[in-house]
Amino acid sequence: MPVFEYAPAPESRAIANLKDSYKPFVNGEFVDGSGEPLKTINPATEEVLAEVGTASKSDVDVAVKAARKAYNGVWSKMPGTERAKYLFRIARLIQERSRELAVLESLDNGKPIKESRDSDVPTAAAHFFYHAGWADKLEYAGYGPNPRPLGVAGQIIPWNFPLLMLAWKIAPALATGNTVVLKPAETTPLTALVFAEICQQAELPPGVVNILPGAGDIGASIVAHADIDKIAFTGSTEVGKAIQRQVAGTPKKLTLELGGKAANIVFEDAPLDQAVEGIVNGIFFNQGHVCCAGSRLLVQESIAEEVLEKLHHRVSTLRIGDPLDKNTDIGAINSAEQLAKIRGLVESGDAEGAERWTSPCPVPDRGFFFAPTVFANVHQSMRIAREEIFGPVLSVLTFRTPDEAVAKANNTPYGLSAGIWTEKGSRILWMANQLRAGVVWANTFNRFDPAAPFGGYQESGFGREGGRTGLEAYLNV
Amino acid sequence: MSDRISVAKTYKLYIGGKFPRSESGRVYPVTDAKGKFLANAAHASRKDVRDAVVAARKAFPGWAAATAYNRGQVLYRVAEVLEGRRDQFVAEVSSSEGLAAKKAESVVDAAIDRWVWYAGWTDKIATVLGAANPVAGPYFSFTVPEPTGVVGVLAPQGSSLLGLVEVLAPVLATGSTAVVVSSAERPLPAITLSEVLATSDVPGGVANILTGRAAELGPWLASHGDVNALDPTGAAPADRVELAREAANTVKRVLTVPESEPDWTAAPDLTRLRRYLEAKTVWHPLGV
């Protein structure tokens, strides 16, 4: 196979306007948090990017008070038409500063610039645009003639899509008239703090949005705070369960977007080249740091060999390296800790007897990288078939009949997403009915849109984000 | 009147479409509102809960896959049979709850009408709660509500029939299956409702009704790995926090319920239907 040498095409790092230090955003201003400052690093080089002030428990209290005051005094009283205009402003400002946000996101998170530029940032803007339009139409959302906001929302988001998850959380909360206290992930706080600047530029009333960088203890303080009316969490199932336990017995409304172990099911009549693209997109997009990643490939036995061969061929063409290089397909693993977790699970795959294939692509010797890996001969009982790996690691299982595919796909406590590849429409719809998952992609994978509800069954959480359904999470109905 | 001795009845559980005694062999005395002995009711055990969950899980795929029209027909049939047994329910509600005949009649009528209301929702939920998603790309995307699975229900302790209908019917209307723990002190209308369900084309296992104590059985339902949602209405308020914590271990959907038992005669809304539904979004590319 010919290997085309691509000249490096790095995006300019200067576009990120990276500052030496960043601060928490409370009541419309950047303040000195009283927590221990953290250093956020570039996972592709392990260099320190910036120092970030963090919140302490008392800062959480100040932020919640600011949010409450803004809720009572301004935001809940404001007519929806006016609230909408702030959200439209924010959407436009994100679009205007999109290149800056994309580069900063890639620096802080390690994701390839082509993904932050073409997917994360535009979709974040789209979420504000979509929800802006709901702000003055809530009485048409199907929750009665006078749907009311909940109050102050505490929101905790993960590191895999720092800006996009922020948009998923903040846009519907503000559109429905709530104010927010949001904690970005410890390892990826930067774009959230640039978003805070955007809130200032949009002249959003002080206190409507508050952003508190910090670690899990700050998240726990937000969850525990008595004056918060709603908790929205995206992250691991383990932490989600702890939050659900903690919220039990309080009046707080809760939505959870947790882990997944999605089945991507390929039938023998599928358009195989397209399916292979979908498999690659399903598991290697964002280094596999995707809760709905298609991490279990279920392929019909009759074509398993052929698919595996095509897959190896295709995956070996993926370029791993500098996230800011426009040619890069796979960037850096977000943290040393996550890299260790991926390695541990991959070793369990070896130990349990799965057949490991790793792409021969060159891997940078600095930074946190993990070469795309495909396990064949995987059995359902193996850890790599059951546990979320959250990395560029695919487990391949086989099936013979549609019923067997359904049984294997549903054999998981998770239920976030699934994929189906077949030319047969009736089979697609039948499979879509049978699969216990909140999102089913047929002959495509990893599609997101603010108009399409997203969320899980079972231990993948409850509540939906996006669409009319997603509004329920922030309304008193 | 004659000297005829009435035939006394042994009251049993309702699991998987059958009427077994409690596995534990236990019973407890049920009295009327004035304390007069009415019957011995089966005192369900943890094993009965587990058997009922197995039955509910087994029945789930078929009930969930039934057409909405068919589910509506079956639920309407329940209302028909309820209506036919109206006098029996009036007598049991009257003695259980200590209501005057007139009041008991209106409660039973409301229960029948409520059942009809939910029967009519089966084929409308998807229209009202589903969506065609206008996504920004060449894809057909739609969202349909689907039943969440097996629902554990602690039925209200006060309202023995109307309250029971209000907590059970929405579970069945959505296509989920139910394991219900009846009112402990007032179980007879629930047992009679089991007989109605058994003779109304409701497939065995779709609704399972256990007579027993919410405080004892609730934790087994809340911690059961194969129960997807929990309605803690009949639990003592003091027990609800612990139930919700147990439920969190499997990310169960837990219905938010008021501290004290609500007025069941108030007009119902979609809250309970919504809680037992999952939204499934399906995407497919457009092209020729």
PDB file of N, CA and C in Angstrom, chain A residues 42-46 110-112 287 289 319-324 328-336 339-340 342-343 361-372 392:
ATOM      1  N   ASN A  42      -0.996  20.741  27.929  1.00  0.00           N
ATOM      2  CA  ASN A  42      -1.264  20.276  26.582  1.00  0.00           C
ATOM      3  C   ASN A  42      -0.945  18.780  26.550  1.00  0.00           C
ATOM      4  N   PRO A  43      -1.951  17.947  26.402  1.00  0.00           N
ATOM      5  CA  PRO A  43      -1.684  16.502  26.490  1.00  0.00           C
ATOM      6  C   PRO A  43      -0.826  15.983  25.336  1.00  0.00           C
ATOM      7  N   ALA A  44      -0.685  16.792  24.285  1.00  0.00           N
ATOM      8  CA  ALA A  44       0.125  16.341  23.151  1.00  0.00           C
ATOM      9  C   ALA A  44       1.604  16.585  23.393  1.00  0.00           C
ATOM     10  N   THR A  45       1.924  17.486  24.332  1.00  0.00           N
ATOM     11  CA  THR A  45       3.334  17.797  24.578  1.00  0.00           C
ATOM     12  C   THR A  45       3.694  17.724  26.056  1.00  0.00           C
ATOM     13  N   GLU A  46       2.707  17.650  26.897  1.00  0.00           N
ATOM     14  CA  GLU A  46       2.863  17.641  28.354  1.00  0.00           C
ATOM     15  C   GLU A  46       3.383  18.980  28.893  1.00  0.00           C
ATOM     16  N   GLY A 110      -6.399  18.094  23.362  1.00  0.00           N
ATOM     17  CA  GLY A 110      -5.622  17.133  22.590  1.00  0.00           C
ATOM     18  C   GLY A 110      -6.349  16.610  21.369  1.00  0.00           C
ATOM     19  N   LYS A 111      -7.567  17.114  21.119  1.00  0.00           N
ATOM     20  CA  LYS A 111      -8.331  16.591  19.971  1.00  0.00           C
ATOM     21  C   LYS A 111      -7.822  17.222  18.683  1.00  0.00           C
ATOM     22  N   PRO A 112      -7.947  16.512  17.553  1.00  0.00           N
ATOM     23  CA  PRO A 112      -7.467  17.052  16.282  1.00  0.00           C
ATOM     24  C   PRO A 112      -8.202  18.342  15.921  1.00  0.00           C
ATOM     25  N   GLN A 287     -10.446  10.374  19.497  1.00  0.00           N
ATOM     26  CA  GLN A 287      -9.609   9.370  20.188  1.00  0.00           C
ATOM     27  C   GLN A 287     -10.441   8.332  20.941  1.00  0.00           C
ATOM     28  N   HIS A 289     -12.764   9.089  22.857  1.00  0.00           N
ATOM     29  CA  HIS A 289     -13.266   9.714  24.088  1.00  0.00           C
ATOM     30  C   HIS A 289     -14.699  10.177  23.839  1.00  0.00           C
ATOM     31  N   ARG A 319      -3.649   9.031  10.702  1.00  0.00           N
ATOM     32  CA  ARG A 319      -2.444   9.712  11.191  1.00  0.00           C
ATOM     33  C   ARG A 319      -2.649  10.116  12.650  1.00  0.00           C
ATOM     34  N   ILE A 320      -1.694   9.745  13.462  1.00  0.00           N
ATOM     35  CA  ILE A 320      -1.766  10.098  14.870  1.00  0.00           C
ATOM     36  C   ILE A 320      -0.650  11.098  15.146  1.00  0.00           C
ATOM     37  N   GLY A 321      -0.957  12.143  15.890  1.00  0.00           N
ATOM     38  CA  GLY A 321       0.094  13.113  16.175  1.00  0.00           C
ATOM     39  C   GLY A 321      -0.427  14.468  16.597  1.00  0.00           C
ATOM     40  N   ASP A 322       0.314  15.494  16.224  1.00  0.00           N
ATOM     41  CA  ASP A 322       0.043  16.865  16.648  1.00  0.00           C
ATOM     42  C   ASP A 322      -1.424  17.250  16.409  1.00  0.00           C
ATOM     43  N   PRO A 323      -2.152  17.513  17.457  1.00  0.00           N
ATOM     44  CA  PRO A 323      -3.572  17.853  17.286  1.00  0.00           C
ATOM     45  C   PRO A 323      -3.781  19.108  16.434  1.00  0.00           C
ATOM     46  N   LEU A 324      -2.800  20.000  16.432  1.00  0.00           N
ATOM     47  CA  LEU A 324      -2.982  21.234  15.659  1.00  0.00           C
ATOM     48  C   LEU A 324      -2.675  21.054  14.176  1.00  0.00           C
ATOM     49  N   THR A 328      -4.001  15.641  10.985  1.00  0.00           N
ATOM     50  CA  THR A 328      -4.066  14.656  12.059  1.00  0.00           C
ATOM     51  C   THR A 328      -5.473  14.089  12.201  1.00  0.00           C
ATOM     52  N   ASP A 329      -5.544  12.760  12.256  1.00  0.00           N
ATOM     53  CA  ASP A 329      -6.836  12.084  12.457  1.00  0.00           C
ATOM     54  C   ASP A 329      -7.062  11.766  13.923  1.00  0.00           C
ATOM     55  N   ILE A 330      -5.984  11.410  14.612  1.00  0.00           N
ATOM     56  CA  ILE A 330      -6.111  11.017  16.010  1.00  0.00           C
ATOM     57  C   ILE A 330      -5.127  11.827  16.822  1.00  0.00           C
ATOM     58  N   GLY A 331      -5.646  12.546  17.794  1.00  0.00           N
ATOM     59  CA  GLY A 331      -4.809  13.408  18.609  1.00  0.00           C
ATOM     60  C   GLY A 331      -4.354  12.702  19.869  1.00  0.00           C
ATOM     61  N   ALA A 332      -4.237  13.492  20.928  1.00  0.00           N
ATOM     62  CA  ALA A 332      -3.681  12.965  22.168  1.00  0.00           C
ATOM     63  C   ALA A 332      -4.778  12.502  23.108  1.00  0.00           C
ATOM     64  N   ILE A 333      -4.425  11.491  23.917  1.00  0.00           N
ATOM     65  CA  ILE A 333      -5.291  11.082  25.026  1.00  0.00           C
ATOM     66  C   ILE A 333      -5.249  12.221  26.039  1.00  0.00           C
ATOM     67  N   ASN A 334      -6.402  12.512  26.655  1.00  0.00           N
ATOM     68  CA  ASN A 334      -6.505  13.756  27.403  1.00  0.00           C
ATOM     69  C   ASN A 334      -5.580  13.862  28.619  1.00  0.00           C
ATOM     70  N   SER A 335      -5.261  12.762  29.243  1.00  0.00           N
ATOM     71  CA  SER A 335      -4.439  12.860  30.452  1.00  0.00           C
ATOM     72  C   SER A 335      -3.644  11.576  30.646  1.00  0.00           C
ATOM     73  N   ALA A 336      -2.600  11.671  31.471  1.00  0.00           N
ATOM     74  CA  ALA A 336      -1.800  10.488  31.782  1.00  0.00           C
ATOM     75  C   ALA A 336      -2.662   9.437  32.463  1.00  0.00           C
ATOM     76  N   LEU A 339      -4.720   7.649  29.917  1.00  0.00           N
ATOM     77  CA  LEU A 339      -3.856   6.767  29.134  1.00  0.00           C
ATOM     78  C   LEU A 339      -3.568   5.476  29.919  1.00  0.00           C
ATOM     79  N   ALA A 340      -3.327   5.630  31.206  1.00  0.00           N
ATOM     80  CA  ALA A 340      -3.051   4.453  32.043  1.00  0.00           C
ATOM     81  C   ALA A 340      -4.272   3.540  32.095  1.00  0.00           C
ATOM     82  N   ILE A 342      -6.609   3.234  29.783  1.00  0.00           N
ATOM     83  CA  ILE A 342      -6.739   2.553  28.489  1.00  0.00           C
ATOM     84  C   ILE A 342      -5.753   1.391  28.415  1.00  0.00           C
ATOM     85  N   ARG A 343      -4.511   1.658  28.824  1.00  0.00           N
ATOM     86  CA  ARG A 343      -3.485   0.604  28.780  1.00  0.00           C
ATOM     87  C   ARG A 343      -3.890  -0.586  29.652  1.00  0.00           C
ATOM     88  N   CYS A 361       1.114   2.782  12.650  1.00  0.00           N
ATOM     89  CA  CYS A 361       1.420   4.195  12.422  1.00  0.00           C
ATOM     90  C   CYS A 361       2.441   4.701  13.438  1.00  0.00           C
ATOM     91  N   PRO A 362       3.293   5.648  13.028  1.00  0.00           N
ATOM     92  CA  PRO A 362       4.248   6.201  13.977  1.00  0.00           C
ATOM     93  C   PRO A 362       3.533   7.019  15.047  1.00  0.00           C
ATOM     94  N   VAL A 363       4.006   6.860  16.279  1.00  0.00           N
ATOM     95  CA  VAL A 363       3.373   7.548  17.410  1.00  0.00           C
ATOM     96  C   VAL A 363       4.398   8.507  18.023  1.00  0.00           C
ATOM     97  N   PRO A 364       4.016   9.753  18.283  1.00  0.00           N
ATOM     98  CA  PRO A 364       4.959  10.705  18.874  1.00  0.00           C
ATOM     99  C   PRO A 364       5.532  10.169  20.184  1.00  0.00           C
ATOM    100  N   ASP A 365       6.784  10.519  20.464  1.00  0.00           N
ATOM    101  CA  ASP A 365       7.374   9.978  21.695  1.00  0.00           C
ATOM    102  C   ASP A 365       7.127  10.865  22.899  1.00  0.00           C
ATOM    103  N   ARG A 366       6.620  12.073  22.673  1.00  0.00           N
ATOM    104  CA  ARG A 366       6.202  12.894  23.813  1.00  0.00           C
ATOM    105  C   ARG A 366       4.684  12.985  23.800  1.00  0.00           C
ATOM    106  N   GLY A 367       4.115  13.293  24.958  1.00  0.00           N
ATOM    107  CA  GLY A 367       2.666  13.449  25.027  1.00  0.00           C
ATOM    108  C   GLY A 367       1.979  12.121  25.269  1.00  0.00           C
ATOM    109  N   PHE A 368       0.660  12.202  25.451  1.00  0.00           N
ATOM    110  CA  PHE A 368      -0.134  11.008  25.774  1.00  0.00           C
ATOM    111  C   PHE A 368      -0.815  10.508  24.506  1.00  0.00           C
ATOM    112  N   PHE A 369      -0.237   9.488  23.921  1.00  0.00           N
ATOM    113  CA  PHE A 369      -0.823   8.972  22.686  1.00  0.00           C
ATOM    114  C   PHE A 369      -1.065   7.478  22.815  1.00  0.00           C
ATOM    115  N   PHE A 370      -2.060   7.019  22.107  1.00  0.00           N
ATOM    116  CA  PHE A 370      -2.325   5.584  22.078  1.00  0.00           C
ATOM    117  C   PHE A 370      -2.715   5.204  20.654  1.00  0.00           C
ATOM    118  N   ALA A 371      -1.958   4.307  20.063  1.00  0.00           N
ATOM    119  CA  ALA A 371      -2.203   3.946  18.667  1.00  0.00           C
ATOM    120  C   ALA A 371      -3.536   3.204  18.540  1.00  0.00           C
ATOM    121  N   PRO A 372      -4.272   3.456  17.445  1.00  0.00           N
ATOM    122  CA  PRO A 372      -5.546   2.774  17.229  1.00  0.00           C
ATOM    123  C   PRO A 372      -5.386   1.265  17.321  1.00  0.00           C
ATOM    124  N   PRO A 392      -9.111   4.825  21.910  1.00  0.00           N
ATOM    125  CA  PRO A 392      -9.201   4.337  20.521  1.00  0.00           C
ATOM    126  C   PRO A 392      -9.018   2.824  20.429  1.00  0.00           C
TER     127      PRO A 392
END
